Short mmCIF file of C-alpha atoms in Angstrom, two decimals:
data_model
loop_
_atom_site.label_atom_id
_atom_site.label_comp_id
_atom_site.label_asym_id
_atom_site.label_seq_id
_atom_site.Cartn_x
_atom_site.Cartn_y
_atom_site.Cartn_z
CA UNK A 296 94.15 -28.18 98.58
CA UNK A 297 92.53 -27.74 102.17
CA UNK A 298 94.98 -28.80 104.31
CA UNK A 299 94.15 -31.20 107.72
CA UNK A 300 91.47 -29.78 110.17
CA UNK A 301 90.26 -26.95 107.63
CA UNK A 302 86.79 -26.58 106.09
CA UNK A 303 86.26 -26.04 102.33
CA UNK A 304 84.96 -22.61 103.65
CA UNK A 305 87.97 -21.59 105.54
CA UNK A 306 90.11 -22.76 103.14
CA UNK A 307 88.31 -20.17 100.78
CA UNK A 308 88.01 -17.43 103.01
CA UNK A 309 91.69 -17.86 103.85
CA UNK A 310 92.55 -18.17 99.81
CA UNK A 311 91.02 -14.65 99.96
CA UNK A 312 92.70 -12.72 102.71
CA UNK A 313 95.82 -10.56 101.92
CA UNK A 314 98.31 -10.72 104.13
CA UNK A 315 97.68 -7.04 106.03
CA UNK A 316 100.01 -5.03 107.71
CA UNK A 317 98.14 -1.90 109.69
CA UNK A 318 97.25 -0.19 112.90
CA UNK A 319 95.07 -1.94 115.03
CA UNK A 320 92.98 0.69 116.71
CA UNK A 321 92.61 1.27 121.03
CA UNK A 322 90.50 -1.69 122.59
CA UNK A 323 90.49 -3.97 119.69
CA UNK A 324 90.62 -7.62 120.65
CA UNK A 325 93.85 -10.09 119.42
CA UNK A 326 93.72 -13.92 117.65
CA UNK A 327 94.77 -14.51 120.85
CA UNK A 328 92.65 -12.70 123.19
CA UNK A 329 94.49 -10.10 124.57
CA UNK A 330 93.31 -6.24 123.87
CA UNK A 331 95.34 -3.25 122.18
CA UNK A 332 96.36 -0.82 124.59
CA UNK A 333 96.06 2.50 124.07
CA UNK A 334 97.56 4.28 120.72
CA UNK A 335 96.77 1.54 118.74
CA UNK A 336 98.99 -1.06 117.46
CA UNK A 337 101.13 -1.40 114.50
CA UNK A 338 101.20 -5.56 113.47
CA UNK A 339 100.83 -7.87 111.10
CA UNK A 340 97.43 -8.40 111.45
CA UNK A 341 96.58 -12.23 111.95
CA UNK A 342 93.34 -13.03 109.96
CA UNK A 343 90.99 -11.49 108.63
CA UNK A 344 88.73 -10.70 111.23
CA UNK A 345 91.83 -8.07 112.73
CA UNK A 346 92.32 -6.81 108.99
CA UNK A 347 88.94 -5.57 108.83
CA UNK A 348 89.32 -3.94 112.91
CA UNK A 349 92.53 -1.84 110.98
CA UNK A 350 90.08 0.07 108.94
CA UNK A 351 91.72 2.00 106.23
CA UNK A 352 94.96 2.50 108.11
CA UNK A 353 96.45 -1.36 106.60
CA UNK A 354 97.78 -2.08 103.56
CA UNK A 355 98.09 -5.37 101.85
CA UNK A 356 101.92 -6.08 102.09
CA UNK A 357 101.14 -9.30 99.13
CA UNK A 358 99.13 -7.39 96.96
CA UNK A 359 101.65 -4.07 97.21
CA UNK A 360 104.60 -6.65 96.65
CA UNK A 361 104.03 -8.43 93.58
CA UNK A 362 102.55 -5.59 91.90
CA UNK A 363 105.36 -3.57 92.17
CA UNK A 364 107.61 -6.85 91.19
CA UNK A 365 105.71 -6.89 88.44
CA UNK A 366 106.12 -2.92 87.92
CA UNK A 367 109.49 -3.52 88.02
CA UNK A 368 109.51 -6.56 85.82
CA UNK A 369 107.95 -4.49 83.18
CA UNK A 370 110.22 -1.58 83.58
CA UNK A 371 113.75 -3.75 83.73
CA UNK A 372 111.91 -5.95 80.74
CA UNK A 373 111.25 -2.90 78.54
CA UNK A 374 114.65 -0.81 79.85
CA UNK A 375 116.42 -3.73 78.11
CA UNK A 376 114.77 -3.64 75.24
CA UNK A 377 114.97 0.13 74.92
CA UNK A 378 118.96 0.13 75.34
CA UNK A 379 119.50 -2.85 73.20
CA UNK A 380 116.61 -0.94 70.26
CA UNK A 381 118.40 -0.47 67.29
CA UNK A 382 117.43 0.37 63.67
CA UNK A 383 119.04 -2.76 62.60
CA UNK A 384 117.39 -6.38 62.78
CA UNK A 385 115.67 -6.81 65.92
CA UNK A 386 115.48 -10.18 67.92
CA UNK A 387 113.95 -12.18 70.75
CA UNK A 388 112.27 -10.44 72.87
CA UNK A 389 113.00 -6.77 71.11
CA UNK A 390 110.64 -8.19 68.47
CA UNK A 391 107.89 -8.91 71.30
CA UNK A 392 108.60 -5.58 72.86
CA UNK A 393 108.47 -3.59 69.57
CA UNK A 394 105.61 -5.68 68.63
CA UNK A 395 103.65 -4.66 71.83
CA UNK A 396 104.36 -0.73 70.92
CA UNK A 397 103.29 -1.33 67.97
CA UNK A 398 100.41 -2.51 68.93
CA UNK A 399 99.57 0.10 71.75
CA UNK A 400 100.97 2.53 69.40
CA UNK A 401 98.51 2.21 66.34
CA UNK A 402 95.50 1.84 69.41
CA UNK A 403 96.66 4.98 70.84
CA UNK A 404 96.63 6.45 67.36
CA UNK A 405 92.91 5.60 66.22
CA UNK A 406 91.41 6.33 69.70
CA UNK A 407 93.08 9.74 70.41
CA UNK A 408 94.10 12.09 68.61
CA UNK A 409 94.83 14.63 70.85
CA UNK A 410 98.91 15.65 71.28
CA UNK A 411 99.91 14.22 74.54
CA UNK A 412 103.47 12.45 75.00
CA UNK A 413 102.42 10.64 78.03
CA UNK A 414 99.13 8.24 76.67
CA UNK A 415 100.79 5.98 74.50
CA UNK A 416 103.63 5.14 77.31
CA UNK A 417 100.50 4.98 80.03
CA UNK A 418 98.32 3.04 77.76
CA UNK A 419 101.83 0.25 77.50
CA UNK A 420 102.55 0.32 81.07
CA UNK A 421 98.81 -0.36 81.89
CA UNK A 422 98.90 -2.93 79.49
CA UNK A 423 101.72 -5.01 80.14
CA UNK A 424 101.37 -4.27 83.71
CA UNK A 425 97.66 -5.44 84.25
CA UNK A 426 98.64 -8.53 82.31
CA UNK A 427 101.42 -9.18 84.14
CA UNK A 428 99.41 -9.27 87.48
CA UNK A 429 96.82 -11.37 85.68
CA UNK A 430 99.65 -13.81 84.40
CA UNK A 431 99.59 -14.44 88.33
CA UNK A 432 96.26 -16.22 88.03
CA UNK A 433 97.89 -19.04 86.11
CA UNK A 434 100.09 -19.88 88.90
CA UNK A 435 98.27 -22.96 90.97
CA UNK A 436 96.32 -21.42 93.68
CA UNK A 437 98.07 -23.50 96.26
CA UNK A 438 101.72 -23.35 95.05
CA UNK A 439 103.08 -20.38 95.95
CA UNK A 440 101.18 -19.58 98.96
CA UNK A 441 101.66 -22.91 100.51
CA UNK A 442 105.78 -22.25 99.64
CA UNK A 443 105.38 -19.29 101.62
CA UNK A 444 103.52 -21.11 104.65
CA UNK A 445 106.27 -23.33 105.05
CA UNK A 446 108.44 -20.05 104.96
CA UNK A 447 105.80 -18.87 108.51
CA UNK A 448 103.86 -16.43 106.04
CA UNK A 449 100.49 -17.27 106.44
CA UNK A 450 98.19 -15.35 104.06
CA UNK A 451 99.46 -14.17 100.46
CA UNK A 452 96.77 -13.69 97.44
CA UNK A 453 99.40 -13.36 94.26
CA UNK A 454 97.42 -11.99 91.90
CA UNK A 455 97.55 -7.96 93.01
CA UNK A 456 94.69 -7.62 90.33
CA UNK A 457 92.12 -9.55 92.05
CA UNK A 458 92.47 -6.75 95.23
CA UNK A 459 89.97 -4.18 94.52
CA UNK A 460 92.59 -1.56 96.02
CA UNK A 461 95.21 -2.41 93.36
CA UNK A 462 92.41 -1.52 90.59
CA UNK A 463 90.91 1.08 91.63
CA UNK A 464 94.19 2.48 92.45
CA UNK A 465 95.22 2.31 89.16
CA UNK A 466 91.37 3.45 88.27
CA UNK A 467 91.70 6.44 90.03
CA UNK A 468 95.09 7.21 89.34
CA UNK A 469 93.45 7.23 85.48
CA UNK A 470 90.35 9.42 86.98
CA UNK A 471 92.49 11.96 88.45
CA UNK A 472 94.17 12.46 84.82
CA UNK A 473 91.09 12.78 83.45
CA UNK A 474 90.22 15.92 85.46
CA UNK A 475 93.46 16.97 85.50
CA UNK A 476 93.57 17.48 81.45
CA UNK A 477 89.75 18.26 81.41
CA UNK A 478 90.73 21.30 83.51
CA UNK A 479 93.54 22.23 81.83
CA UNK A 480 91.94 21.44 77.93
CA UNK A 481 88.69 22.84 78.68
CA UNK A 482 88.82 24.91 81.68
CA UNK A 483 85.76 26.55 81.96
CA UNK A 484 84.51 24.74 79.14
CA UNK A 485 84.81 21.56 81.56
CA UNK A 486 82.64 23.13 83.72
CA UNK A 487 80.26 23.86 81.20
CA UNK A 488 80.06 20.43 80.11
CA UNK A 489 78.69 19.07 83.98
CA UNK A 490 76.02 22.00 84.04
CA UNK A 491 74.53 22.49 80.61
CA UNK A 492 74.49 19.19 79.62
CA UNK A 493 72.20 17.03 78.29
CA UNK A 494 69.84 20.09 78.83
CA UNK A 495 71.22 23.51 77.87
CA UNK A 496 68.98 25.56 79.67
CA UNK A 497 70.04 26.95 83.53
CA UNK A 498 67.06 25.48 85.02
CA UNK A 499 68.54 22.35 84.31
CA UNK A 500 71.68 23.00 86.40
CA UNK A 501 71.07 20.52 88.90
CA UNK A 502 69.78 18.04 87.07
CA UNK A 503 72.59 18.02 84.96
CA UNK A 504 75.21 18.23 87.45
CA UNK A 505 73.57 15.32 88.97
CA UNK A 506 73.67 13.44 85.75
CA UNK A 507 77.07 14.47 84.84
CA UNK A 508 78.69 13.55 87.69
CA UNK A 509 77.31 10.21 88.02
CA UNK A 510 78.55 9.60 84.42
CA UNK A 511 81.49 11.14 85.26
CA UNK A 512 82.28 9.18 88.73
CA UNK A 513 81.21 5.58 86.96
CA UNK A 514 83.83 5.77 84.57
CA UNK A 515 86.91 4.78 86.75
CA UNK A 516 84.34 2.56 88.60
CA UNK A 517 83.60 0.79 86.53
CA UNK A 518 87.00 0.54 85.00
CA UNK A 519 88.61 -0.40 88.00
CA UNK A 520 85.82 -2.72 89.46
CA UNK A 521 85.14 -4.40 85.75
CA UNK A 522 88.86 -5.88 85.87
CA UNK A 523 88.90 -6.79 89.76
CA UNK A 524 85.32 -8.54 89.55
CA UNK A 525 86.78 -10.59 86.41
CA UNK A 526 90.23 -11.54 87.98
CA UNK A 527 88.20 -11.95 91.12
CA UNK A 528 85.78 -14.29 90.02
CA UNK A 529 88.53 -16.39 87.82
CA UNK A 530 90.39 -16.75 91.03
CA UNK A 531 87.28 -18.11 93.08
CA UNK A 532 86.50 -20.36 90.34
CA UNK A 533 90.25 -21.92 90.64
CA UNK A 534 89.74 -21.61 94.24
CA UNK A 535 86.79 -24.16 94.48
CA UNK A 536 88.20 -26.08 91.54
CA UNK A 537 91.39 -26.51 93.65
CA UNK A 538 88.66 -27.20 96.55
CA UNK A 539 87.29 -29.79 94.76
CA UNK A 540 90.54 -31.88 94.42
CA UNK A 541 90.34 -32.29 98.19
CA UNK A 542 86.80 -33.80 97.55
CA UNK A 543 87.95 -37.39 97.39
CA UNK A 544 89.70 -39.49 94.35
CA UNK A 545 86.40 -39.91 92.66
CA UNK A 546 86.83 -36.21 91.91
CA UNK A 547 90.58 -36.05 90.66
CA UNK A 548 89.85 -36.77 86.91
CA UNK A 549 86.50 -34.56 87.02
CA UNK A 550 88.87 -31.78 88.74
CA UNK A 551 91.39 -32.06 86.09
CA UNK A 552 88.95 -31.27 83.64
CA UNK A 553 87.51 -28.57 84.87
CA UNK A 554 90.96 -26.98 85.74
CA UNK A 555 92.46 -27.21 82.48
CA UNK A 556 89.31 -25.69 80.64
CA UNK A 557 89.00 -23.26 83.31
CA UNK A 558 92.86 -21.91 82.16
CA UNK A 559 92.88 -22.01 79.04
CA UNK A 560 89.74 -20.03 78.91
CA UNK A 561 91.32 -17.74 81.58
CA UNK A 562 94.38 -17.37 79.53
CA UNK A 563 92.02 -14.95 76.82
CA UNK A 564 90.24 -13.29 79.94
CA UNK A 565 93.53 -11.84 81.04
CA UNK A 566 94.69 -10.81 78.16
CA UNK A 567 91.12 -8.94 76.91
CA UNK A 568 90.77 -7.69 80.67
CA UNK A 569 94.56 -5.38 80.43
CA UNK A 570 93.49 -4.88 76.59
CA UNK A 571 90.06 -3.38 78.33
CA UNK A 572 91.36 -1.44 80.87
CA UNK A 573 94.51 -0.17 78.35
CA UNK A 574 91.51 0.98 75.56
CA UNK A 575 89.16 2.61 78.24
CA UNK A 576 91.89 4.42 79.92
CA UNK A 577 92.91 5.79 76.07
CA UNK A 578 89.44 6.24 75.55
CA UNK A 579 88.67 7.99 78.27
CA UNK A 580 91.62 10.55 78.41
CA UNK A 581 90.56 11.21 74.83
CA UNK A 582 86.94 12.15 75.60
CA UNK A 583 89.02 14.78 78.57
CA UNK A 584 91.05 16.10 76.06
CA UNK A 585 88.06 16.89 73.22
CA UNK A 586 86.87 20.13 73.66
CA UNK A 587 83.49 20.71 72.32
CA UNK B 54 88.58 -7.17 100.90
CA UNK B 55 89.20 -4.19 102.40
CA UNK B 56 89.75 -0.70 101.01
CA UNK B 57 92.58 0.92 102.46
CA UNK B 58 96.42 2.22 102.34
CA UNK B 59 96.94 0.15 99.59
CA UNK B 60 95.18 1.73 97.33
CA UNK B 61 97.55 4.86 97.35
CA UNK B 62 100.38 2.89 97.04
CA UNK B 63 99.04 1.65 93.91
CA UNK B 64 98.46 4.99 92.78
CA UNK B 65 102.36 5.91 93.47
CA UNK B 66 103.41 3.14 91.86
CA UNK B 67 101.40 3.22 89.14
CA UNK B 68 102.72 6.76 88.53
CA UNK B 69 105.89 6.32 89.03
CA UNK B 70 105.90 3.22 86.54
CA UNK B 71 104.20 5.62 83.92
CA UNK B 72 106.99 8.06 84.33
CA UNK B 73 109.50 5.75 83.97
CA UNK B 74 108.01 4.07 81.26
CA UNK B 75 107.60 7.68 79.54
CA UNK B 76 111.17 8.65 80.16
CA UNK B 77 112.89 5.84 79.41
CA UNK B 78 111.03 3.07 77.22
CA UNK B 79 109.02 5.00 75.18
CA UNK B 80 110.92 7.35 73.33
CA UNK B 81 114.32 5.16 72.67
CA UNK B 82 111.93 1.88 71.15
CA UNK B 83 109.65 4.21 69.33
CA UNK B 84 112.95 6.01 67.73
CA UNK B 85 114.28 3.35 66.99
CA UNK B 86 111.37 1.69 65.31
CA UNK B 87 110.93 4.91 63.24
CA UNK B 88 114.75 4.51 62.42
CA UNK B 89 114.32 1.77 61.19
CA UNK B 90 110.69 2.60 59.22
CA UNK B 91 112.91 4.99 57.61
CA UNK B 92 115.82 2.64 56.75
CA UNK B 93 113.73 0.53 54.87
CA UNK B 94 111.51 2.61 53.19
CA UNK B 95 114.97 4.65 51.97
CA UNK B 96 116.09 1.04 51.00
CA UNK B 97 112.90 0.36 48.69
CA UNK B 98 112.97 3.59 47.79
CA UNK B 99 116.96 3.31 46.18
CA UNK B 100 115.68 -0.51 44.92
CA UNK B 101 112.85 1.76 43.20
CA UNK B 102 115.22 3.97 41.80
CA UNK B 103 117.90 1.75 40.83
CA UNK B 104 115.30 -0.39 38.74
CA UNK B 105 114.19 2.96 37.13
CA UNK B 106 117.91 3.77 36.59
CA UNK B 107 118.16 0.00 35.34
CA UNK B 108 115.26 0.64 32.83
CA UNK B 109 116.37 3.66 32.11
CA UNK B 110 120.00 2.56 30.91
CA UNK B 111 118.68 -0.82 29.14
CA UNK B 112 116.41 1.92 26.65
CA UNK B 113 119.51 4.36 26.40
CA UNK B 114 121.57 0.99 25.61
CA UNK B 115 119.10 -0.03 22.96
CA UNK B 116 118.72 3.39 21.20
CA UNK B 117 122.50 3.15 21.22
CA UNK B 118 122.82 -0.71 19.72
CA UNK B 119 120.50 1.54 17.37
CA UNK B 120 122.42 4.43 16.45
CA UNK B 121 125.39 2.44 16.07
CA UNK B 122 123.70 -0.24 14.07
CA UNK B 123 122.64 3.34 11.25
CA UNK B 124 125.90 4.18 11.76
CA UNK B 125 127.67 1.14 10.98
CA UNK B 126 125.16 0.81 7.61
CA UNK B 127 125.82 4.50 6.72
CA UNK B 128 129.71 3.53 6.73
CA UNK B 129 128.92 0.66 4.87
CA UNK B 130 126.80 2.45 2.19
CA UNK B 131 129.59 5.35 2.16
CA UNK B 132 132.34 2.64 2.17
CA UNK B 133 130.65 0.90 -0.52
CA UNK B 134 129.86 3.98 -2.30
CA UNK B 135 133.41 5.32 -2.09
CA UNK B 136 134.77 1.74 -3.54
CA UNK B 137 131.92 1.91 -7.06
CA UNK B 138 133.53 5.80 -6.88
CA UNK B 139 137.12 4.32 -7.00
CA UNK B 140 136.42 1.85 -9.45
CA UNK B 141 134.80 3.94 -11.73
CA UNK B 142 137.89 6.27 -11.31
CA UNK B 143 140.18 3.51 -11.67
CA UNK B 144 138.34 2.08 -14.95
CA UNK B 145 138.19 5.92 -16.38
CA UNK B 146 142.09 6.59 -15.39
CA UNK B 147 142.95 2.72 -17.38
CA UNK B 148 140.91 3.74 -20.12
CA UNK B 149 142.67 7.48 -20.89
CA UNK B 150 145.94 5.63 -19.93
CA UNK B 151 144.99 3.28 -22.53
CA UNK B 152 143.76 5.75 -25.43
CA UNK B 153 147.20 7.86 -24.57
CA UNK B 154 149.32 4.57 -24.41
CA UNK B 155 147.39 3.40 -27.88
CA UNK B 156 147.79 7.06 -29.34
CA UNK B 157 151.62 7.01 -28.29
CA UNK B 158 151.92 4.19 -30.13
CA UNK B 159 150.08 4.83 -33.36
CA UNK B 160 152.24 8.25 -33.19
CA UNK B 161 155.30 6.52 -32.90
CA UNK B 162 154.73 4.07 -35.97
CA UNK B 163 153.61 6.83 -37.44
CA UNK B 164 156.91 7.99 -36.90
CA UNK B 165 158.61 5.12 -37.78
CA UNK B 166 156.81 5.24 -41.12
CA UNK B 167 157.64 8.47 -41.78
CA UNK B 168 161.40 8.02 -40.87
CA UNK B 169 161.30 4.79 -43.29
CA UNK B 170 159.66 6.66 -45.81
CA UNK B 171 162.19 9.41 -45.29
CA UNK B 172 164.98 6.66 -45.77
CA UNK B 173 163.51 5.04 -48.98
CA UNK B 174 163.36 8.52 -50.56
CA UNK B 175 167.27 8.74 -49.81
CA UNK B 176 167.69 4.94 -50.94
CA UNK B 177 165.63 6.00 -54.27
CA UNK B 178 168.60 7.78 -55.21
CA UNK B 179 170.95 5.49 -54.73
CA UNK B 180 168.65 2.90 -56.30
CA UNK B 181 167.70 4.44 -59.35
CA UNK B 182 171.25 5.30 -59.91
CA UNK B 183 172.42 1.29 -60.01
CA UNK B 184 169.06 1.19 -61.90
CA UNK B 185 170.60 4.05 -64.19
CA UNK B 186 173.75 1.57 -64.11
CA UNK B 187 172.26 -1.25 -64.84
CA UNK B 188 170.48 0.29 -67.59
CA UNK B 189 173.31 1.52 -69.28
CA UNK B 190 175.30 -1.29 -68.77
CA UNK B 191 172.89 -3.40 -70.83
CA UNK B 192 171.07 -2.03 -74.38
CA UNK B 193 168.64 0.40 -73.62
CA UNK B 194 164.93 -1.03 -74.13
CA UNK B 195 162.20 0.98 -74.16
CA UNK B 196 160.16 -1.63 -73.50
CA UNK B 197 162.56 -3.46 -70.45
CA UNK B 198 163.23 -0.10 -69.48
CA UNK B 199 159.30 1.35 -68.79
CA UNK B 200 159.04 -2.23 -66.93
CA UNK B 201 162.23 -1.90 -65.19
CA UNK B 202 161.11 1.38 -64.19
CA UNK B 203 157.77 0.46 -62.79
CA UNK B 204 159.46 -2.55 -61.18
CA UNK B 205 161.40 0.12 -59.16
CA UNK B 206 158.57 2.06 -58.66
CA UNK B 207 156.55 -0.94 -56.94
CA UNK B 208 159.87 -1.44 -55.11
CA UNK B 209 159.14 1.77 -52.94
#
C-alpha cells in the first residue's frame, strides 16, 4: 500500500527498483546533491535515478540474493531427497521429488534423444528453480519489502524472475550451451548450417547468415524475455491491484476480488512459465545436438 | 531495469546449480528410482512365476489324484480278481478233498465188507458144523435138511 506522502506512481516506480549496489562513475551527481569525485564510487546506489548513472558496472544485490536462496533451496531440497532415495517405499517429499524427475525425466526423454548426462539434471534445476523464483510472486507485494524497510533497506523486488538480468542470464547461460555442443556435434557441419541454409547455393551466403543468425540469436531472447515479460507483467498487475487498496474503502471489497482472481490465475502462469522455459531449453539443446 | 553485473552472476549461479544438481541429485534419485523399477518388476515377475508354478502343480496334482485313482481300481480289479481266483481254488481243492475223503471212505467199507465177508466164510465152518450137529443129532430129513440148508445159506 502507498505509504504517507507517496504518489500511486512512485509507489510503482519504487515497487520496481532493485536494490543496486555498483560504481557510480566520475562527476555523477548524489540523492543528496553532492558529486562523485574522481575514480568513481562504489555505494549502494539510492534510487533509481543513480542505478541507471552505474551503467553496467551494478548488480542487483535483491535479485542476486533470493535467487541464489532459492538455488540453494533447490539444491539442499533435492540433496535430501537424494541421500534419503532408497529403493524401498518412498515418502513425503521423496515422492514429490521423485515425482518431479519423473516428470522432467520422461520430457527429457521424448524431446531429446541425443546422449548427454547433463540435460535432464539442467532441464530439473531450471525447472524447479524458475518456479521457485516465481513462487515469489505469491508473496504480497508489500510484505516483505515493507519488513525490510523497517529493517533501513529501502528497495527489494523478491521475485529474481521478474529482473530481465536474472533471465536472460539463465537464457544465455542456455545459448552459450547451445553453441558450445553445436560446435562440438557438428563442427563444421554447424557452420554449414548458418551459410547454406534455407538456400544451398554460395550466392546465398549472406543472406543466409543473416537469416540464420537472427534465428539463431532470438532463441535465448526470446526464452529469456518470454518468462521476464510474464513474471513482469503479473507483478505490475499485483502492483496496481495492491495500489488500488490505497484508493479509499469503497475499493477494499472490489480490490479483494481482483487480487484473489489475479493469484489464482497466476498460480498456473508460474508453473507453465518454468515448464516453458524447462521444454525450450530441452528443445533447444536437442535441435544443437541433431546433426543433419 | 537495468542490464548489468547481475546478469553474470546469474550465469555462475545458474551453472554452478546445474553442476551440483548433475553431481549430486541426479544420479543417486534416478538410481534409486530404477532400483526400485527393478524391484518391482522382479516382484511381479516371481508373483508371475509362482502362479505359473501354482498352475503348474494344481495340473501335476490332478493327473496324480488321476493316476492314483487307475491305480487304486487296477488293485481293486486285481484284488478282486485274485479273491474269484482263490475261491475257485478253494472250491476245486474242497471238491478233490471231498471225492478223496468220499473215495477213502467207500474203500474202507469196502474193506470192511470184505474183512466181514472174510469172517463169515471162517464162521461158515463153524456154522455148518453145529448145522452138521444139529442135523445129526435129530433124524435126518431130506426134506428139513434141503430147507435147513438153504436157511443157512440165506444166513450168509
Amino acid at each position: 500500500m502507498a505509504s504517507e506522502g507517496q504518489t500511486v506512481s512512485e509507489y510503482i516506480v519504487h515497487h520496481l527498483t532493485n536494490l543496486t549496489y555498483g560504481k557510480l562513475p566520475a562527476g555523477s551527481v548524489r540523492f543528496d546533491g553532492s558529486v562523485v569525485g574522481e575514480g568513481g564510487l562504489w555505494t549502494m546506489a539510492h534510487g533509481g535515478q543513480e542505478a541507471g548513472a552505474m551503467g553496467f558496472m551494478a548488480i542487483h544485490v535483491d535479485s542476486m540474493l533470493w535467487s541464489i536462496g532459492l538455488g540453494l533451496l533447490f539444491c539442499w531440497l533435492f540433496r535430501r531427497v537424494a541421500l534419503k532415495a532408497s529403493s524401498g517405499v518412498p515418502s513425503g517429499f521423496v515422492n514429490v521429488a521423485e515425482m518431479l524427475v519423473e516428470f522432467v525425466d520422461g520430457n527429457v526423454k521424448t524431446t531429446f534423444h541425443g546422449r548427454n548426462p547433463m540435460i535432464a539434471p539442467l532441464a530439473l534445476t531450471i525447472l524447479v528453480w524458475v518456479f521457485l523464483m516465481n513462487l515469489m510472486d505469491l508473496l504480497p507485494v508489500d510484505l516483505v519489502p515493507g519488513l525490510l524497510a523497517l529493517a533501513g533497506v529501502h528497495y527489494q523486488k523478491i521475485v529474481p524472475s521478474t529482473d530481465p538480468n536474472i533471465t536472460m542470464g539463465m537464457a544465455l547461460g542456455v545459448f552459450i550451451l547451445m553453441l558450445f555442443y553445436s560446435i562440438k556435434i557438428k563442427g563444421m557441419g554447424f557452420i554449414k548450417e548458418l551459410t547454406m541454409h534455407p538456400f544451398n547455393h554460395w550466392i546465398f551466403i549472406p543472406v543466409n547468415l543473416f537469416m540464420e543468425v537472427v534465428g539463431l540469436l532470438a532463441k535465448p531472447f526470446s526464452l529469456g524475455l518470454r518468462l521476464f515479460g510474464n513474471m513482469y507483467a503479473g507483478e505490475m498487475i499485483f502492483i496496481l491491484i495492491a495500489a488500488l487498496y490505497g484508493a479509499g474503502a469503497l475499493w477494499f471489497a472490489p480490490a479483494g476480488l481482483i487480487h484473489i482472481a489475479w493469484a489464482i490465475f497466476h498460480i498456473l502462469i508460474i508453473i507453465l512459465q518454468a515448464f516453458i522455459f524447462m521444454v525450450l531449453t530441452v528443445v533447444y539443446l536437442s535441435m544443437a545436438h541433431e546433426d543433419h | 531495469m537495468n542490464i548489468n553485473l547481475t546478469l553474470f552472476g546469474q550465469m555462475f549461479f545458474f551453472s554452478l546449480f546445474v553442476l551440483f544438481c548433475m553431481k549430486y541429485v541426479w544420479p543417486p534419485i534416478l538410481a534409486a528410482m530404477q532400483e526400485r523399477a527393478e524391484k518391482i518388476a522382479a516382484g511381479l515377475a516371481a508373483a508371475d512365476r509362482a502362479s505359473h508354478d501354482l498352475e503348474l502343480a494344481q495340473e501335476k496334482a490332478v493327473e496324480r489324484l488321476k493316476e492314483a485313482k487307475e491305480e487304486a481300481a487296477g488293485i481293486i480289479d486285481a484284488a478282486n480278481k485274485r479273491g474269484n481266483q482263490i475261491v475257485e481254488e478253494a472250491k476245486e481243492l474242497a471238491l478233490a478233498e471231498g471225492q478223496r475223503l468220499k473215495e477213502a471212505a467207500q474203500s474202507e467199507i469196502e474193506q470192511e465188507v470184505n474183512r466181514a465177508r472174510e469172517q463169515l466164510r471162517g464162521q461158515v465152518a463153524a456154522l455148518a458144523l453145529s448145522g452138521a450137529e444139529k442135523v445129526l443129532a435129530a433124524e435126518i430129513d431130506q426134506q428139513r435138511h434141503v430147507e435147513l440148508v438153504d436157511k443157512l445159506a440165506a444166513e450168509l
